[in-house]
Amino acid sequence: MISKHINSIIILFLFLLVSCQSNVQKDFTLNEISIIPQPKELELKKGSFTITKNTKVVINNESQRSIASYFIEKFYKASGIKLEISNSTNMRNSILINEKSGLTEEAYVLGIEDKTIKIEASSYGGFMYAFQSLFQLLPPEIESNSVQTDIQWILPNITIIDAPRYKWRGLMLDLSRHFFDKEYIKEVITNLAMHKMNVLHLHLVDDQGWRIEIKKYPKLTEKGAWRVDQESAAWKGRRETTAEEKGTYGGYLTQEDLKEIVAYGQSLNVEIVPEIEMPAHVSSAIASYPELSCLDKPIGVPSGGLWPITDIYCAGKESTFEFLEDVLTEVMDIFPSEYIHIGGDEATKTNWDVCPHCQKRIKEEGLKDTHELQSYFITRMEKFLNSKGKKLLGWDEILEGGLAPNATVMSWRGVKGGIEAVEQGHDVIMTPNSHCYFDHYQGPMNDEPKAWGGYLPLSKVYKFDPVVESMTPEQANHVLGGQANLWTEYVPTNEQSEYMIFPRIAALSEAVWSSKELRDWSDFSIRVKQLFKRYDVIGLNYAKSVYLVSSNSEISLENKSISLVLKNELSNSDIRYVLGNSELNTDAIKYTNPIEITETTVIKAALFEDDIAIGKIYIDTIKFHKAVGKTVKYENIYSDQYKGQGAFNLTNSIRGTKNFHDGQWQAWIGNDMEVVIDLENEQTIEKVSVGTMENQGSGIYFPVAVEVFTSIDGNSFEKQGETKRDYLQNADSSLKDFVVNINPINAKFVKVKVTNLGSPPNGGGSWLFVDEVVIE
Ligand code: ACM
Ligand code: ZN
């Protein structure tokens, strides 16, 4: 009898244990909470809430059904649990969606306690962001598109009160230089929403492709969307094509595709803003309809980067404006956005100078010059857009010749356009190329896929602030927000696009969402690594450049040693290294102080996390050749613009990278390099190498000859050998050592003469770049 009683107690106990298992309680700690962008206020409490199949999503009016369904669908995909919507007022085990009228648009309050999750906002966007924060509190597996078993969908008890700093939090995607299809664009929207970004600006028109179907002008996509396939050649190395050649490379979005994208954006609080370029960056339109240009000249759609592009819309012919109004009418039917972006950047106006139509317009309108003609053009388009209830947005060149009365400026050439616009009382969106151009490199150039140029690491994006200090509070109120721009000349695939956007968009999201006082790079360094776990689940090809180790070194002339500093962008990073042939494993030395190196050495280093090397391994050879630390006498001094490390730059054993601004290069424009190195005592010489670079796009060319002379007394030199090379077209950025092997000879002085190419076939000056003279 007693044992039976005990049995039922045990059974009851087991039952309780099983039923409680789905409701495990846990106390979270603050370092387990990682939300990007950082919320305004966050208060962590003891205890937790676990979402189970019995959790109800409670709405109190039908308009909340769509946001409830959004959450339910996403949760179902990852968990396999389909939560039910209910109108019950029972608070237990519920996610309550509550309208709260006092909150500003996009603001939200998320309260989680043992029995209830409460989500409050005054708009769809606010609810959306409450759920985004909720997702980031759940395990990373919530981002999965397939059912994940054995996951506790547990959330900390917490209160988050949050609102964005700016209303414009954007990304621009250039669809012209490379085309991206509807499915990929929807993925981008999904991932933008995750970062609480709310604008996707689509650059739909540019020289290299017209990407939007316009029913009244079918040739825009029949012809303008396709270019001759020269994808295997470098962007700037592609030949000019003719109007007769048939394009096969490209694509476009139909109006149906775009409407679907717009609707998808609305479901995630992302507004799609179209950009229809004018008056320049429109070769694709002129290739389709040559009469849109001043000279009616038939052209091909350019396959790559030809510059300058002089074929722009004629500002004199009335037919140009009829065409543009027709195009914009169809555009406005597709995009409900408040703003229409009309481009306006980089117009080379040489055709306007000679075109009788344009000249006639200038005279009739009493304009001063072609800048004012551009202003006339944009102002006229603004009148049209305003008459349809839309606002005009354009790149900062629309300031030139006078800003259209109601225009909003997108400041890209730094911040000065933005400052000028707010001074005139106009709204601006800040997207300075210094902090927002995601086509720039994000890590050391030698380790990164080819990019446009520039250097924009994650930590620099994190420093972005849309407001400039010199702005008055009233001017600052005209700053609507900020935006990242991804130009796609060097972005041919979805994977590469993801690589350029993520994680830099995470840093940008914090710059445009979180208040300035909350921004903290070392805290972000920790949170971004948690975000990477979510990116991994999504399957994003994000850049891990932030894991790279780089070096900085100094030579000590007294000690004849090199002091090597190892660096990583993240705060508090665990860098470990080995010298020589050792393997880089858990036994590697933890880097704390600069490493003294006194002989030729290979160094390997990496960032470690939990005792495991993550990211790419850094490998460098410090070569202690015979000239290290020796004095260099210059026959022609190097340019003031590229001094490298000064006096011992060529003999410090430190090599430059493909980034010609890395401070390791000395350069000569137009003239040759001639130096004499004093080896201090007689040594046997058998090989001299000169480190050079080529980047023809930037006017940097390999030399055509390297000659080596030696001397015992420093007065009479004898030529020992030379190496020559003819100019070759090279669209890449390349490093090369010019090696001169000589018969072994004793010498105290070595003279090295490096001959500049002088006059490049494509014109312009010719830079000669040298980082080291290696003597062996
Ligand atoms: C631009 O980068 N040309 C706006
Ligand atoms: Zn003209």
PDB file of N, CA, C and O in Angstrom, residues 634-697:
ATOM      1  N   TYR A 634      69.967  59.684 -52.133  1.00  0.00           N
ATOM      2  CA  TYR A 634      69.056  59.823 -53.271  1.00  0.00           C
ATOM      3  C   TYR A 634      69.595  60.817 -54.286  1.00  0.00           C
ATOM      4  O   TYR A 634      69.932  61.948 -53.923  1.00  0.00           O
ATOM      5  N   GLU A 635      69.652  60.416 -55.538  1.00  0.00           N
ATOM      6  CA  GLU A 635      70.018  61.333 -56.614  1.00  0.00           C
ATOM      7  C   GLU A 635      68.841  62.265 -56.909  1.00  0.00           C
ATOM      8  O   GLU A 635      69.006  63.471 -57.028  1.00  0.00           O
ATOM      9  N   ASN A 636      67.621  61.674 -57.001  1.00  0.00           N
ATOM     10  CA  ASN A 636      66.381  62.468 -57.109  1.00  0.00           C
ATOM     11  C   ASN A 636      65.535  62.101 -55.906  1.00  0.00           C
ATOM     12  O   ASN A 636      65.260  60.933 -55.691  1.00  0.00           O
ATOM     13  N   ILE A 637      65.109  63.107 -55.197  1.00  0.00           N
ATOM     14  CA  ILE A 637      64.323  62.795 -54.000  1.00  0.00           C
ATOM     15  C   ILE A 637      62.909  62.365 -54.436  1.00  0.00           C
ATOM     16  O   ILE A 637      62.399  62.804 -55.464  1.00  0.00           O
ATOM     17  N   TYR A 638      62.333  61.498 -53.646  1.00  0.00           N
ATOM     18  CA  TYR A 638      60.986  60.980 -53.899  1.00  0.00           C
ATOM     19  C   TYR A 638      59.951  62.087 -53.715  1.00  0.00           C
ATOM     20  O   TYR A 638      60.230  63.116 -53.092  1.00  0.00           O
ATOM     21  N   SER A 639      58.741  61.818 -54.221  1.00  0.00           N
ATOM     22  CA  SER A 639      57.670  62.810 -54.174  1.00  0.00           C
ATOM     23  C   SER A 639      57.213  63.058 -52.737  1.00  0.00           C
ATOM     24  O   SER A 639      57.216  62.151 -51.902  1.00  0.00           O
ATOM     25  N   ASP A 640      56.821  64.278 -52.477  1.00  0.00           N
ATOM     26  CA  ASP A 640      56.274  64.635 -51.174  1.00  0.00           C
ATOM     27  C   ASP A 640      55.028  63.829 -50.830  1.00  0.00           C
ATOM     28  O   ASP A 640      54.698  63.646 -49.668  1.00  0.00           O
ATOM     29  N   GLN A 641      54.307  63.374 -51.882  1.00  0.00           N
ATOM     30  CA  GLN A 641      53.053  62.651 -51.647  1.00  0.00           C
ATOM     31  C   GLN A 641      53.291  61.222 -51.163  1.00  0.00           C
ATOM     32  O   GLN A 641      52.439  60.645 -50.512  1.00  0.00           O
ATOM     33  N   TYR A 642      54.417  60.644 -51.549  1.00  0.00           N
ATOM     34  CA  TYR A 642      54.702  59.252 -51.174  1.00  0.00           C
ATOM     35  C   TYR A 642      56.128  59.163 -50.657  1.00  0.00           C
ATOM     36  O   TYR A 642      57.049  58.853 -51.396  1.00  0.00           O
ATOM     37  N   LYS A 643      56.257  59.438 -49.347  1.00  0.00           N
ATOM     38  CA  LYS A 643      57.592  59.453 -48.751  1.00  0.00           C
ATOM     39  C   LYS A 643      57.920  58.140 -48.069  1.00  0.00           C
ATOM     40  O   LYS A 643      59.008  57.994 -47.536  1.00  0.00           O
ATOM     41  N   GLY A 644      56.960  57.239 -48.015  1.00  0.00           N
ATOM     42  CA  GLY A 644      57.176  55.994 -47.284  1.00  0.00           C
ATOM     43  C   GLY A 644      57.557  56.299 -45.853  1.00  0.00           C
ATOM     44  O   GLY A 644      56.991  57.189 -45.221  1.00  0.00           O
ATOM     45  N   GLN A 645      58.572  55.569 -45.348  1.00  0.00           N
ATOM     46  CA  GLN A 645      59.026  55.783 -43.963  1.00  0.00           C
ATOM     47  C   GLN A 645      60.215  56.740 -43.930  1.00  0.00           C
ATOM     48  O   GLN A 645      60.959  56.762 -42.947  1.00  0.00           O
ATOM     49  N   GLY A 646      60.451  57.445 -45.036  1.00  0.00           N
ATOM     50  CA  GLY A 646      61.537  58.426 -45.036  1.00  0.00           C
ATOM     51  C   GLY A 646      62.875  57.793 -45.360  1.00  0.00           C
ATOM     52  O   GLY A 646      62.971  56.889 -46.194  1.00  0.00           O
ATOM     53  N   ALA A 647      63.919  58.241 -44.640  1.00  0.00           N
ATOM     54  CA  ALA A 647      65.312  57.953 -45.009  1.00  0.00           C
ATOM     55  C   ALA A 647      65.637  56.462 -45.222  1.00  0.00           C
ATOM     56  O   ALA A 647      66.344  56.120 -46.162  1.00  0.00           O
ATOM     57  N   PHE A 648      65.146  55.594 -44.359  1.00  0.00           N
ATOM     58  CA  PHE A 648      65.528  54.185 -44.464  1.00  0.00           C
ATOM     59  C   PHE A 648      64.430  53.319 -45.082  1.00  0.00           C
ATOM     60  O   PHE A 648      64.453  52.108 -44.949  1.00  0.00           O
ATOM     61  N   ASN A 649      63.495  53.971 -45.774  1.00  0.00           N
ATOM     62  CA  ASN A 649      62.368  53.210 -46.312  1.00  0.00           C
ATOM     63  C   ASN A 649      62.817  52.053 -47.207  1.00  0.00           C
ATOM     64  O   ASN A 649      62.265  50.957 -47.150  1.00  0.00           O
ATOM     65  N   LEU A 650      63.858  52.299 -48.030  1.00  0.00           N
ATOM     66  CA  LEU A 650      64.255  51.270 -49.006  1.00  0.00           C
ATOM     67  C   LEU A 650      65.119  50.186 -48.384  1.00  0.00           C
ATOM     68  O   LEU A 650      65.431  49.196 -49.033  1.00  0.00           O
ATOM     69  N   THR A 651      65.524  50.391 -47.129  1.00  0.00           N
ATOM     70  CA  THR A 651      66.427  49.422 -46.488  1.00  0.00           C
ATOM     71  C   THR A 651      65.921  49.028 -45.105  1.00  0.00           C
ATOM     72  O   THR A 651      66.698  48.755 -44.206  1.00  0.00           O
ATOM     73  N   ASN A 652      64.581  49.036 -44.929  1.00  0.00           N
ATOM     74  CA  ASN A 652      64.057  48.684 -43.599  1.00  0.00           C
ATOM     75  C   ASN A 652      63.476  47.274 -43.564  1.00  0.00           C
ATOM     76  O   ASN A 652      62.913  46.868 -42.553  1.00  0.00           O
ATOM     77  N   SER A 653      63.584  46.558 -44.663  1.00  0.00           N
ATOM     78  CA  SER A 653      63.116  45.169 -44.805  1.00  0.00           C
ATOM     79  C   SER A 653      61.595  45.055 -44.770  1.00  0.00           C
ATOM     80  O   SER A 653      61.058  43.966 -44.871  1.00  0.00           O
ATOM     81  N   ILE A 654      60.901  46.167 -44.640  1.00  0.00           N
ATOM     82  CA  ILE A 654      59.431  46.100 -44.560  1.00  0.00           C
ATOM     83  C   ILE A 654      58.842  46.356 -45.939  1.00  0.00           C
ATOM     84  O   ILE A 654      59.152  47.355 -46.576  1.00  0.00           O
ATOM     85  N   ARG A 655      58.021  45.443 -46.348  1.00  0.00           N
ATOM     86  CA  ARG A 655      57.495  45.506 -47.702  1.00  0.00           C
ATOM     87  C   ARG A 655      56.120  46.173 -47.746  1.00  0.00           C
ATOM     88  O   ARG A 655      55.356  46.104 -46.790  1.00  0.00           O
ATOM     89  N   GLY A 656      55.858  46.815 -48.879  1.00  0.00           N
ATOM     90  CA  GLY A 656      54.566  47.462 -49.078  1.00  0.00           C
ATOM     91  C   GLY A 656      53.517  46.462 -49.523  1.00  0.00           C
ATOM     92  O   GLY A 656      53.840  45.349 -49.925  1.00  0.00           O
ATOM     93  N   THR A 657      52.258  46.890 -49.427  1.00  0.00           N
ATOM     94  CA  THR A 657      51.159  46.060 -49.917  1.00  0.00           C
ATOM     95  C   THR A 657      50.601  46.690 -51.193  1.00  0.00           C
ATOM     96  O   THR A 657      51.075  47.741 -51.626  1.00  0.00           O
ATOM     97  N   LYS A 658      49.569  46.076 -51.732  1.00  0.00           N
ATOM     98  CA  LYS A 658      48.952  46.645 -52.935  1.00  0.00           C
ATOM     99  C   LYS A 658      48.258  47.969 -52.647  1.00  0.00           C
ATOM    100  O   LYS A 658      47.869  48.676 -53.559  1.00  0.00           O
ATOM    101  N   ASN A 659      48.073  48.263 -51.388  1.00  0.00           N
ATOM    102  CA  ASN A 659      47.508  49.565 -51.018  1.00  0.00           C
ATOM    103  C   ASN A 659      48.640  50.589 -51.070  1.00  0.00           C
ATOM    104  O   ASN A 659      49.478  50.644 -50.172  1.00  0.00           O
ATOM    105  N   PHE A 660      48.632  51.408 -52.113  1.00  0.00           N
ATOM    106  CA  PHE A 660      49.792  52.290 -52.292  1.00  0.00           C
ATOM    107  C   PHE A 660      49.812  53.453 -51.306  1.00  0.00           C
ATOM    108  O   PHE A 660      50.738  54.243 -51.288  1.00  0.00           O
ATOM    109  N   HIS A 661      48.802  53.516 -50.466  1.00  0.00           N
ATOM    110  CA  HIS A 661      48.805  54.519 -49.393  1.00  0.00           C
ATOM    111  C   HIS A 661      49.265  53.915 -48.077  1.00  0.00           C
ATOM    112  O   HIS A 661      49.070  54.520 -47.029  1.00  0.00           O
ATOM    113  N   ASP A 662      49.831  52.711 -48.107  1.00  0.00           N
ATOM    114  CA  ASP A 662      50.096  52.039 -46.820  1.00  0.00           C
ATOM    115  C   ASP A 662      51.333  52.572 -46.089  1.00  0.00           C
ATOM    116  O   ASP A 662      51.706  52.074 -45.036  1.00  0.00           O
ATOM    117  N   GLY A 663      51.988  53.576 -46.662  1.00  0.00           N
ATOM    118  CA  GLY A 663      53.101  54.210 -45.951  1.00  0.00           C
ATOM    119  C   GLY A 663      54.424  53.492 -46.121  1.00  0.00           C
ATOM    120  O   GLY A 663      55.403  53.816 -45.449  1.00  0.00           O
ATOM    121  N   GLN A 664      54.472  52.481 -46.989  1.00  0.00           N
ATOM    122  CA  GLN A 664      55.729  51.768 -47.210  1.00  0.00           C
ATOM    123  C   GLN A 664      56.317  52.071 -48.589  1.00  0.00           C
ATOM    124  O   GLN A 664      57.340  51.499 -48.963  1.00  0.00           O
ATOM    125  N   TRP A 665      55.656  52.917 -49.354  1.00  0.00           N
ATOM    126  CA  TRP A 665      56.110  53.174 -50.727  1.00  0.00           C
ATOM    127  C   TRP A 665      56.686  54.564 -50.873  1.00  0.00           C
ATOM    128  O   TRP A 665      56.115  55.539 -50.395  1.00  0.00           O
ATOM    129  N   GLN A 666      57.819  54.616 -51.600  1.00  0.00           N
ATOM    130  CA  GLN A 666      58.331  55.898 -52.067  1.00  0.00           C
ATOM    131  C   GLN A 666      58.081  55.959 -53.564  1.00  0.00           C
ATOM    132  O   GLN A 666      58.150  54.937 -54.248  1.00  0.00           O
ATOM    133  N   ALA A 667      57.780  57.161 -54.047  1.00  0.00           N
ATOM    134  CA  ALA A 667      57.370  57.232 -55.443  1.00  0.00           C
ATOM    135  C   ALA A 667      57.948  58.457 -56.141  1.00  0.00           C
ATOM    136  O   ALA A 667      58.236  59.476 -55.510  1.00  0.00           O
ATOM    137  N   TRP A 668      58.111  58.282 -57.451  1.00  0.00           N
ATOM    138  CA  TRP A 668      58.641  59.344 -58.305  1.00  0.00           C
ATOM    139  C   TRP A 668      57.669  59.534 -59.459  1.00  0.00           C
ATOM    140  O   TRP A 668      57.250  58.556 -60.082  1.00  0.00           O
ATOM    141  N   ILE A 669      57.278  60.759 -59.727  1.00  0.00           N
ATOM    142  CA  ILE A 669      56.390  61.011 -60.855  1.00  0.00           C
ATOM    143  C   ILE A 669      57.235  61.501 -62.027  1.00  0.00           C
ATOM    144  O   ILE A 669      57.944  62.490 -61.904  1.00  0.00           O
ATOM    145  N   GLY A 670      57.157  60.748 -63.128  1.00  0.00           N
ATOM    146  CA  GLY A 670      57.863  61.138 -64.351  1.00  0.00           C
ATOM    147  C   GLY A 670      59.336  60.798 -64.359  1.00  0.00           C
ATOM    148  O   GLY A 670      59.844  60.294 -65.355  1.00  0.00           O
ATOM    149  N   ASN A 671      60.053  61.010 -63.242  1.00  0.00           N
ATOM    150  CA  ASN A 671      61.504  60.761 -63.312  1.00  0.00           C
ATOM    151  C   ASN A 671      61.916  59.415 -62.706  1.00  0.00           C
ATOM    152  O   ASN A 671      61.106  58.680 -62.156  1.00  0.00           O
ATOM    153  N   ASP A 672      63.222  59.145 -62.836  1.00  0.00           N
ATOM    154  CA  ASP A 672      63.751  57.842 -62.423  1.00  0.00           C
ATOM    155  C   ASP A 672      64.145  57.867 -60.949  1.00  0.00           C
ATOM    156  O   ASP A 672      64.255  58.925 -60.342  1.00  0.00           O
ATOM    157  N   MET A 673      64.379  56.666 -60.433  1.00  0.00           N
ATOM    158  CA  MET A 673      64.959  56.576 -59.092  1.00  0.00           C
ATOM    159  C   MET A 673      66.432  56.241 -59.255  1.00  0.00           C
ATOM    160  O   MET A 673      66.787  55.345 -60.013  1.00  0.00           O
ATOM    161  N   GLU A 674      67.273  56.993 -58.580  1.00  0.00           N
ATOM    162  CA  GLU A 674      68.692  56.641 -58.572  1.00  0.00           C
ATOM    163  C   GLU A 674      69.197  56.812 -57.157  1.00  0.00           C
ATOM    164  O   GLU A 674      69.138  57.906 -56.592  1.00  0.00           O
ATOM    165  N   VAL A 675      69.673  55.699 -56.578  1.00  0.00           N
ATOM    166  CA  VAL A 675      70.141  55.758 -55.188  1.00  0.00           C
ATOM    167  C   VAL A 675      71.498  55.066 -55.056  1.00  0.00           C
ATOM    168  O   VAL A 675      71.828  54.176 -55.845  1.00  0.00           O
ATOM    169  N   VAL A 676      72.245  55.497 -54.059  1.00  0.00           N
ATOM    170  CA  VAL A 676      73.492  54.806 -53.705  1.00  0.00           C
ATOM    171  C   VAL A 676      73.352  54.341 -52.270  1.00  0.00           C
ATOM    172  O   VAL A 676      73.023  55.128 -51.371  1.00  0.00           O
ATOM    173  N   ILE A 677      73.568  53.056 -52.069  1.00  0.00           N
ATOM    174  CA  ILE A 677      73.463  52.487 -50.722  1.00  0.00           C
ATOM    175  C   ILE A 677      74.883  52.218 -50.202  1.00  0.00           C
ATOM    176  O   ILE A 677      75.683  51.569 -50.887  1.00  0.00           O
ATOM    177  N   ASP A 678      75.130  52.721 -49.015  1.00  0.00           N
ATOM    178  CA  ASP A 678      76.454  52.579 -48.395  1.00  0.00           C
ATOM    179  C   ASP A 678      76.408  51.369 -47.459  1.00  0.00           C
ATOM    180  O   ASP A 678      75.763  51.414 -46.403  1.00  0.00           O
ATOM    181  N   LEU A 679      77.108  50.295 -47.830  1.00  0.00           N
ATOM    182  CA  LEU A 679      77.056  49.062 -47.028  1.00  0.00           C
ATOM    183  C   LEU A 679      77.997  49.105 -45.814  1.00  0.00           C
ATOM    184  O   LEU A 679      78.101  48.145 -45.065  1.00  0.00           O
ATOM    185  N   GLU A 680      78.712  50.172 -45.653  1.00  0.00           N
ATOM    186  CA  GLU A 680      79.597  50.441 -44.507  1.00  0.00           C
ATOM    187  C   GLU A 680      80.900  49.649 -44.534  1.00  0.00           C
ATOM    188  O   GLU A 680      81.924  50.103 -44.040  1.00  0.00           O
ATOM    189  N   ASN A 681      80.841  48.413 -45.024  1.00  0.00           N
ATOM    190  CA  ASN A 681      82.103  47.692 -45.237  1.00  0.00           C
ATOM    191  C   ASN A 681      81.984  46.833 -46.500  1.00  0.00           C
ATOM    192  O   ASN A 681      80.877  46.658 -47.018  1.00  0.00           O
ATOM    193  N   GLU A 682      83.081  46.336 -46.942  1.00  0.00           N
ATOM    194  CA  GLU A 682      83.083  45.564 -48.194  1.00  0.00           C
ATOM    195  C   GLU A 682      82.336  44.247 -48.012  1.00  0.00           C
ATOM    196  O   GLU A 682      82.574  43.538 -47.037  1.00  0.00           O
ATOM    197  N   GLN A 683      81.443  43.965 -48.946  1.00  0.00           N
ATOM    198  CA  GLN A 683      80.676  42.710 -48.863  1.00  0.00           C
ATOM    199  C   GLN A 683      80.587  42.096 -50.250  1.00  0.00           C
ATOM    200  O   GLN A 683      80.727  42.802 -51.251  1.00  0.00           O
ATOM    201  N   THR A 684      80.335  40.799 -50.298  1.00  0.00           N
ATOM    202  CA  THR A 684      80.166  40.145 -51.592  1.00  0.00           C
ATOM    203  C   THR A 684      78.708  40.261 -52.014  1.00  0.00           C
ATOM    204  O   THR A 684      77.808  39.905 -51.251  1.00  0.00           O
ATOM    205  N   ILE A 685      78.531  40.767 -53.227  1.00  0.00           N
ATOM    206  CA  ILE A 685      77.169  41.006 -53.741  1.00  0.00           C
ATOM    207  C   ILE A 685      76.924  40.069 -54.908  1.00  0.00           C
ATOM    208  O   ILE A 685      77.787  39.925 -55.780  1.00  0.00           O
ATOM    209  N   GLU A 686      75.745  39.406 -54.932  1.00  0.00           N
ATOM    210  CA  GLU A 686      75.441  38.584 -56.111  1.00  0.00           C
ATOM    211  C   GLU A 686      74.008  38.751 -56.614  1.00  0.00           C
ATOM    212  O   GLU A 686      73.646  38.192 -57.642  1.00  0.00           O
ATOM    213  N   LYS A 687      73.219  39.541 -55.895  1.00  0.00           N
ATOM    214  CA  LYS A 687      71.833  39.701 -56.339  1.00  0.00           C
ATOM    215  C   LYS A 687      71.260  41.000 -55.762  1.00  0.00           C
ATOM    216  O   LYS A 687      71.438  41.278 -54.568  1.00  0.00           O
ATOM    217  N   VAL A 688      70.608  41.770 -56.612  1.00  0.00           N
ATOM    218  CA  VAL A 688      69.941  42.991 -56.153  1.00  0.00           C
ATOM    219  C   VAL A 688      68.495  42.948 -56.670  1.00  0.00           C
ATOM    220  O   VAL A 688      68.267  42.702 -57.863  1.00  0.00           O
ATOM    221  N   SER A 689      67.523  43.117 -55.772  1.00  0.00           N
ATOM    222  CA  SER A 689      66.115  43.110 -56.203  1.00  0.00           C
ATOM    223  C   SER A 689      65.468  44.432 -55.796  1.00  0.00           C
ATOM    224  O   SER A 689      65.745  44.961 -54.716  1.00  0.00           O
ATOM    225  N   VAL A 690      64.604  44.911 -56.669  1.00  0.00           N
ATOM    226  CA  VAL A 690      63.903  46.163 -56.396  1.00  0.00           C
ATOM    227  C   VAL A 690      62.403  45.879 -56.359  1.00  0.00           C
ATOM    228  O   VAL A 690      61.839  45.362 -57.331  1.00  0.00           O
ATOM    229  N   GLY A 691      61.767  46.176 -55.243  1.00  0.00           N
ATOM    230  CA  GLY A 691      60.323  45.916 -55.096  1.00  0.00           C
ATOM    231  C   GLY A 691      59.510  47.049 -55.699  1.00  0.00           C
ATOM    232  O   GLY A 691      59.696  48.207 -55.342  1.00  0.00           O
ATOM    233  N   THR A 692      58.598  46.721 -56.616  1.00  0.00           N
ATOM    234  CA  THR A 692      57.813  47.744 -57.305  1.00  0.00           C
ATOM    235  C   THR A 692      56.343  47.342 -57.357  1.00  0.00           C
ATOM    236  O   THR A 692      55.999  46.205 -57.039  1.00  0.00           O
ATOM    237  N   MET A 693      55.540  48.254 -57.787  1.00  0.00           N
ATOM    238  CA  MET A 693      54.121  47.924 -57.975  1.00  0.00           C
ATOM    239  C   MET A 693      53.599  48.539 -59.252  1.00  0.00           C
ATOM    240  O   MET A 693      54.191  49.476 -59.806  1.00  0.00           O
ATOM    241  N   GLU A 694      52.477  47.975 -59.719  1.00  0.00           N
ATOM    242  CA  GLU A 694      51.801  48.562 -60.867  1.00  0.00           C
ATOM    243  C   GLU A 694      50.308  48.649 -60.558  1.00  0.00           C
ATOM    244  O   GLU A 694      49.728  47.715 -60.000  1.00  0.00           O
ATOM    245  N   ASN A 695      49.733  49.787 -60.897  1.00  0.00           N
ATOM    246  CA  ASN A 695      48.287  49.998 -60.752  1.00  0.00           C
ATOM    247  C   ASN A 695      47.959  51.049 -61.806  1.00  0.00           C
ATOM    248  O   ASN A 695      47.925  52.242 -61.536  1.00  0.00           O
ATOM    249  N   GLN A 696      47.814  50.558 -63.042  1.00  0.00           N
ATOM    250  CA  GLN A 696      47.740  51.476 -64.182  1.00  0.00           C
ATOM    251  C   GLN A 696      46.542  52.422 -64.071  1.00  0.00           C
ATOM    252  O   GLN A 696      46.617  53.568 -64.500  1.00  0.00           O
ATOM    253  N   GLY A 697      45.450  51.908 -63.471  1.00  0.00           N
ATOM    254  CA  GLY A 697      44.267  52.758 -63.284  1.00  0.00           C
ATOM    255  C   GLY A 697      44.598  54.002 -62.453  1.00  0.00           C
ATOM    256  O   GLY A 697      43.962  55.041 -62.591  1.00  0.00           O
TER     257      GLY A 697
END
